Short mmCIF file of C-alpha atoms and ligand atoms in Angstrom, two decimals:
data_model
loop_
_atom_site.label_atom_id
_atom_site.label_comp_id
_atom_site.label_asym_id
_atom_site.label_seq_id
_atom_site.Cartn_x
_atom_site.Cartn_y
_atom_site.Cartn_z
CA MET A 395 0.00 0.00 0.00
CA SER A 396 1.35 3.40 -0.92
CA THR A 397 1.34 6.33 1.48
CA THR A 398 -1.90 8.31 1.68
CA ILE A 399 -1.77 12.08 2.04
CA ALA A 400 -4.56 14.36 3.27
CA VAL A 401 -4.18 17.96 2.15
CA LEU A 402 -5.67 21.20 3.49
CA THR A 403 -5.21 24.19 1.20
CA GLY A 404 -5.73 27.92 1.76
CA ALA A 405 -5.45 31.16 -0.15
CA GLY A 406 -1.65 30.79 -0.44
CA ILE A 407 -1.95 28.06 -3.09
CA SER A 408 -3.85 30.44 -5.35
CA THR A 409 -1.79 33.65 -5.04
CA SER A 410 0.47 32.53 -7.89
CA ALA A 411 -2.71 32.04 -9.98
CA GLY A 412 -3.35 35.78 -9.48
CA ILE A 413 -5.84 35.66 -6.59
CA PRO A 414 -4.62 37.76 -3.66
CA ASP A 415 -4.99 36.23 -0.20
CA PHE A 416 -7.10 38.03 2.41
CA ARG A 417 -4.73 38.60 5.28
CA GLY A 418 -1.24 38.65 3.70
CA PRO A 419 0.58 42.00 3.08
CA ASP A 420 -1.17 42.37 -0.31
CA GLY A 421 -4.39 40.79 0.95
CA VAL A 422 -7.78 42.00 -0.22
CA TRP A 423 -8.95 42.86 3.27
CA THR A 424 -5.61 44.34 4.30
CA LYS A 425 -6.01 46.85 1.47
CA HIS A 426 -9.82 47.14 1.23
CA PRO A 427 -11.57 46.20 4.49
CA ASP A 428 -14.91 47.31 2.97
CA GLN A 429 -14.70 44.36 0.56
CA MET A 430 -15.76 42.04 3.38
CA SER A 431 -19.34 43.16 2.67
CA VAL A 432 -19.25 41.36 -0.69
CA TYR A 433 -19.67 38.10 1.21
CA ASP A 434 -22.09 39.26 3.94
CA ILE A 435 -25.24 37.10 3.89
CA ASP A 436 -27.47 39.63 5.68
CA LEU A 437 -26.68 42.41 3.22
CA PHE A 438 -27.08 39.99 0.32
CA LEU A 439 -30.50 38.80 1.43
CA HIS A 440 -31.93 42.20 2.24
CA ASN A 441 -30.62 44.71 -0.29
CA LYS A 442 -30.85 44.55 -4.06
CA GLU A 443 -27.89 46.95 -4.39
CA ASP A 444 -25.70 44.74 -2.21
CA ARG A 445 -26.69 41.66 -4.24
CA GLU A 446 -25.86 43.42 -7.50
CA TYR A 447 -22.55 44.59 -6.06
CA SER A 448 -21.71 41.12 -4.77
CA TRP A 449 -22.46 39.47 -8.14
CA ARG A 450 -20.60 42.15 -10.12
CA TRP A 451 -17.59 41.97 -7.81
CA GLN A 452 -17.44 38.19 -8.06
CA LYS A 453 -17.67 38.31 -11.84
CA GLU A 454 -14.89 40.85 -12.15
CA SER A 455 -12.64 39.46 -9.42
CA PRO A 456 -9.72 37.17 -10.18
CA VAL A 457 -11.50 34.46 -8.13
CA TRP A 458 -13.78 33.92 -11.11
CA ASN A 459 -11.25 34.41 -13.89
CA ALA A 460 -8.16 32.61 -12.55
CA GLN A 461 -6.67 29.42 -13.95
CA PRO A 462 -4.93 26.71 -11.90
CA GLY A 463 -1.17 26.95 -11.49
CA ALA A 464 1.70 24.49 -11.04
CA ALA A 465 0.79 23.79 -7.39
CA HIS A 466 -2.83 22.87 -8.24
CA LYS A 467 -1.60 20.60 -11.03
CA ALA A 468 0.83 18.88 -8.66
CA LEU A 469 -2.10 17.79 -6.49
CA VAL A 470 -3.77 16.23 -9.56
CA LYS A 471 -0.58 14.24 -10.09
CA LEU A 472 -0.70 13.11 -6.45
CA GLU A 473 -4.29 11.92 -6.88
CA GLN A 474 -3.45 10.13 -10.12
CA ALA A 475 -0.68 8.31 -8.24
CA GLY A 476 -3.40 7.03 -5.87
CA MET A 477 -1.87 8.87 -2.90
CA LEU A 478 -4.33 11.70 -2.24
CA SER A 479 -7.15 10.76 0.14
CA LEU A 480 -8.47 14.25 0.95
CA LEU A 481 -8.21 17.68 -0.63
CA ALA A 482 -10.00 19.95 1.83
CA THR A 483 -9.80 23.56 0.74
CA GLN A 484 -10.70 26.88 2.33
CA ASN A 485 -10.63 28.43 -1.14
CA PHE A 486 -13.83 28.93 -3.08
CA ASP A 487 -12.11 29.64 -6.40
CA ALA A 488 -12.89 26.15 -7.81
CA LEU A 489 -9.27 25.87 -9.00
CA HIS A 490 -8.86 22.31 -7.69
CA GLU A 491 -11.85 21.27 -9.84
CA LYS A 492 -10.54 23.25 -12.82
CA ALA A 493 -7.12 21.58 -12.43
CA GLY A 494 -8.73 18.13 -12.54
CA ASN A 495 -8.92 16.73 -9.00
CA SER A 496 -12.01 14.59 -8.46
CA SER A 497 -15.07 15.29 -6.35
CA ASP A 498 -14.23 12.13 -4.41
CA VAL A 499 -11.31 13.88 -2.68
CA ILE A 500 -12.27 17.59 -2.86
CA VAL A 501 -14.08 19.09 0.13
CA ASN A 502 -14.96 22.75 -0.38
CA LEU A 503 -15.07 23.83 3.26
CA HIS A 504 -16.10 27.38 2.33
CA GLY A 505 -18.18 26.43 -0.68
CA THR A 506 -17.38 27.16 -4.32
CA ILE A 507 -17.95 29.87 -6.87
CA GLY A 508 -18.35 27.19 -9.57
CA THR A 509 -22.00 26.50 -8.81
CA SER A 510 -24.95 28.57 -7.60
CA HIS A 511 -28.34 27.81 -6.09
CA CYS A 512 -31.79 29.30 -5.89
CA MET A 513 -32.27 30.14 -2.22
CA LYS A 514 -35.97 29.25 -2.43
CA CYS A 515 -36.38 26.04 -4.49
CA HIS A 516 -32.67 24.98 -4.33
CA LYS A 517 -32.36 24.52 -8.09
CA GLN A 518 -28.67 24.34 -9.02
CA TYR A 519 -27.20 26.63 -11.66
CA ALA A 520 -23.76 26.70 -13.30
CA THR A 521 -22.33 30.06 -12.19
CA ALA A 522 -20.87 30.45 -15.71
CA ASP A 523 -24.40 30.57 -17.19
CA ILE A 524 -25.44 33.26 -14.73
CA MET A 525 -22.29 35.34 -15.25
CA ALA A 526 -22.91 35.18 -19.02
CA HIS A 527 -26.25 37.00 -18.55
CA LEU A 528 -25.29 39.27 -15.68
CA ASP A 529 -25.50 42.44 -17.80
CA GLU A 530 -29.18 41.72 -18.60
CA GLU A 531 -29.98 40.41 -15.13
CA PRO A 532 -27.68 42.04 -12.54
CA ASP A 533 -29.69 40.62 -9.59
CA PRO A 534 -30.24 37.04 -10.78
CA HIS A 535 -33.49 35.34 -9.81
CA CYS A 536 -34.75 31.81 -10.42
CA HIS A 537 -36.71 31.24 -13.62
CA ARG A 538 -37.79 27.71 -12.78
CA ARG A 539 -41.51 27.23 -13.43
CA LEU A 540 -43.33 25.70 -10.49
CA PRO A 541 -46.20 23.41 -11.56
CA TYR A 542 -47.74 23.58 -8.08
CA ARG A 543 -47.95 27.36 -8.40
CA GLY A 544 -49.76 27.41 -11.74
CA ASP A 545 -46.46 27.34 -13.65
CA MET A 546 -45.37 30.68 -12.19
CA PRO A 547 -41.59 31.28 -12.04
CA CYS A 548 -40.06 30.53 -8.63
CA ASN A 549 -38.35 33.96 -8.57
CA GLY A 550 -36.10 33.05 -5.61
CA ILE A 551 -32.78 34.87 -5.12
CA ILE A 552 -29.83 33.07 -6.71
CA LYS A 553 -26.50 33.04 -4.84
CA THR A 554 -23.15 31.47 -5.62
CA ASP A 555 -22.28 28.51 -3.42
CA VAL A 556 -19.48 30.49 -1.75
CA VAL A 557 -20.09 30.33 2.01
CA TYR A 558 -20.83 33.93 2.99
CA PHE A 559 -20.17 35.34 6.45
CA GLY A 560 -23.07 34.28 8.62
CA GLU A 561 -23.71 31.02 6.72
CA ALA A 562 -23.03 27.47 7.88
CA LEU A 563 -20.37 25.30 6.24
CA PRO A 564 -21.66 22.72 3.72
CA ASP A 565 -23.21 19.63 5.32
CA GLY A 566 -20.70 16.95 6.19
CA ALA A 567 -17.66 18.95 5.07
CA MET A 568 -15.91 18.99 8.45
CA GLU A 569 -16.86 15.38 9.28
CA LYS A 570 -15.39 14.03 6.03
CA SER A 571 -12.26 16.15 6.51
CA TYR A 572 -11.65 15.00 10.10
CA GLU A 573 -12.23 11.37 9.19
CA ARG A 574 -9.92 11.29 6.18
CA ALA A 575 -7.24 13.47 7.82
CA CYS A 576 -7.10 11.19 10.85
CA LYS A 577 -6.82 8.04 8.70
CA ALA A 578 -4.09 9.44 6.41
CA ASP A 579 -0.39 8.69 6.77
CA GLU A 580 0.39 12.42 6.52
CA LEU A 581 -1.42 15.76 6.58
CA TRP A 582 -0.09 18.60 4.47
CA VAL A 583 -1.24 22.19 5.08
CA ILE A 584 -0.58 24.36 2.03
CA GLY A 585 -0.84 28.17 2.14
CA SER A 586 -3.02 28.95 5.12
CA THR A 587 -2.56 31.10 8.21
CA LEU A 588 -4.82 28.56 10.01
CA GLU A 589 -6.78 31.38 11.59
CA VAL A 590 -10.22 30.50 10.27
CA TYR A 591 -12.33 28.00 12.21
CA PRO A 592 -13.54 25.33 12.08
CA ALA A 593 -11.26 24.62 9.06
CA ALA A 594 -8.07 25.17 11.09
CA SER A 595 -9.15 22.61 13.69
CA ILE A 596 -8.37 19.79 11.23
CA VAL A 597 -4.71 20.32 12.22
CA PRO A 598 -4.94 19.74 16.01
CA VAL A 599 -7.46 16.92 15.46
CA ALA A 600 -5.09 15.10 13.09
CA ALA A 601 -2.13 15.79 15.38
CA GLN A 602 -4.05 14.24 18.27
CA ALA A 603 -4.59 11.14 16.11
CA GLY A 604 -0.82 10.91 15.64
CA VAL A 605 -0.73 11.98 11.97
CA PRO A 606 2.59 13.65 11.00
CA ILE A 607 1.97 17.20 9.78
CA THR A 608 3.74 19.24 7.12
CA ILE A 609 3.00 22.97 6.97
CA MET A 610 4.06 24.73 3.78
CA ASN A 611 3.52 28.46 4.20
CA MET A 612 5.62 31.57 3.67
CA GLY A 613 4.53 33.14 6.94
CA SER A 614 4.20 31.46 10.31
CA THR A 615 0.95 29.84 11.51
CA GLN A 616 -0.48 29.28 14.94
CA TYR A 617 0.02 25.51 14.64
CA ASP A 618 3.69 25.51 13.58
CA ARG A 619 4.49 23.80 16.89
CA LEU A 620 2.37 20.78 15.87
CA ALA A 621 4.21 20.36 12.57
CA THR A 622 6.82 17.67 12.03
CA ARG A 623 8.04 19.54 8.94
CA LEU A 624 7.87 23.28 8.13
CA ILE A 625 8.51 24.53 4.59
CA HIS A 626 8.80 28.31 4.16
CA ASP A 627 9.26 28.38 0.38
CA ASP A 628 7.10 29.53 -2.53
CA ILE A 629 4.29 26.99 -2.93
CA ALA A 630 4.36 27.19 -6.74
CA VAL A 631 7.86 25.69 -6.65
CA ALA A 632 7.94 23.78 -3.37
CA LEU A 633 4.69 21.81 -3.74
CA PRO A 634 5.45 20.26 -7.16
CA LYS A 635 8.86 19.31 -5.71
CA LEU A 636 7.33 17.72 -2.59
CA VAL A 637 4.79 15.80 -4.71
CA ASP A 638 7.51 14.42 -6.99
CA GLU A 639 9.64 13.34 -4.02
CA THR A 640 6.64 11.71 -2.32
CA ILE A 641 5.57 9.79 -5.44
CA ALA A 642 9.16 8.62 -5.98
CA LYS A 643 9.23 7.21 -2.42
CA GLY A 644 5.83 5.52 -2.95
N1 LIG B 1123 -8.52 31.76 -3.57
C1 LIG B 1123 -9.59 31.87 -2.77
O1 LIG B 1123 -10.63 31.24 -2.98
C2 LIG B 1123 -9.50 32.76 -1.56
C3 LIG B 1123 -8.64 33.87 -1.58
C4 LIG B 1123 -8.58 34.65 -0.42
C5 LIG B 1123 -9.31 34.30 0.70
N2 LIG B 1123 -10.12 33.20 0.69
C6 LIG B 1123 -10.90 32.87 1.91
O2 LIG B 1123 -10.38 33.61 2.99
C7 LIG B 1123 -9.87 32.82 4.04
C8 LIG B 1123 -8.38 32.94 4.03
O3 LIG B 1123 -7.75 32.11 4.95
P1 LIG B 1123 -6.47 31.31 4.50
O4 LIG B 1123 -5.84 30.74 5.73
O5 LIG B 1123 -6.84 30.40 3.39
O6 LIG B 1123 -5.52 32.39 3.84
P2 LIG B 1123 -4.84 33.67 4.48
O7 LIG B 1123 -5.07 34.78 3.51
O8 LIG B 1123 -5.22 33.90 5.88
O9 LIG B 1123 -3.30 33.20 4.48
C9 LIG B 1123 -2.62 32.82 3.31
C10 LIG B 1123 -1.20 32.40 3.68
O10 LIG B 1123 -0.54 31.96 2.50
C11 LIG B 1123 0.81 32.43 2.50
N3 LIG B 1123 1.20 32.54 1.10
C12 LIG B 1123 0.66 33.35 0.14
N4 LIG B 1123 1.25 33.12 -1.05
C13 LIG B 1123 2.20 32.15 -0.85
C14 LIG B 1123 3.13 31.49 -1.70
N5 LIG B 1123 3.20 31.75 -3.00
N6 LIG B 1123 3.96 30.55 -1.14
C15 LIG B 1123 3.89 30.27 0.20
N7 LIG B 1123 3.02 30.86 1.05
C16 LIG B 1123 2.17 31.79 0.52
C17 LIG B 1123 0.79 33.74 3.25
O11 LIG B 1123 2.05 33.92 3.89
C18 LIG B 1123 -0.34 33.53 4.28
O12 LIG B 1123 0.19 33.11 5.52
C19 LIG B 1123 -10.32 31.43 3.76
O13 LIG B 1123 -11.31 31.16 4.66
C20 LIG B 1123 -10.85 31.45 2.31
O14 LIG B 1123 -12.19 30.98 2.30
C21 LIG B 1123 -10.22 32.45 -0.43
ZN1 LIG B 1124 -36.06 28.62 -7.50
#
């Protein structure tokens, strides 16, 4: 049996794909604290202007337009080698999906921008379809016809599946992450300050279960003391290298 690796990724894996992190020196919130309102569920639910702003911002932001980089592709290689048992991510940029990792291993702890839902009837939409018509419909609503309402359109508010502030994490996301992280031979944390809970708690939970932990992050994290290996290099270079070494060892 080859080694199995559980991976937790954060904003730092996507900075080289052109998406700034939130809390780093060039972070979105460091520079523009007002941008936090883009992902505020109360504002989104109650004000048309805030919904329009949130949709427009998401369409124009690099989160929507970015393409996976070398580090994302390295994790596809790890899965293809049969060694990746979990890819839990705090990112909602859908870059792990775009790179080619499978839904079997990906857990989007903070949701994803790739899909959207009607908040009333729960119909799923591809966010790409909604973005394509955003100029005509800046505050997207559900057009599904409801037979039980005389074929009237549902007209519910549509929202991307990004977890906004004030919303719960997707069902089962933490449970699956804890379970797979605790069963893995190693846990790798890639590009996260480990400040956001409950996502960060995967690290102490896995450590408690005796899983060796690698933290790859330019800056320090609050769980550095639990790590058996710390790598302070650029993820775009260091992760492909670590994956190749790990596959070579088997
Ligand atoms: N891409 C995205 O989807 C995205 C982007 C920003 C923020 N977020 C959200 O905001 C929260 C951010 O928390 P977080 O812990 O993921 O990120 P964070 O912004 O708190 O921390 C990112 C860390 O990555 C490090 N880093 C950045 N670029 C690096 C590189 N090239 N090589 C090595 N290290 C690098 C920084 O030093 C920093 O410590 C998450 O909850 C996430 O949902 C998502
Ligand atoms: Zn609907």
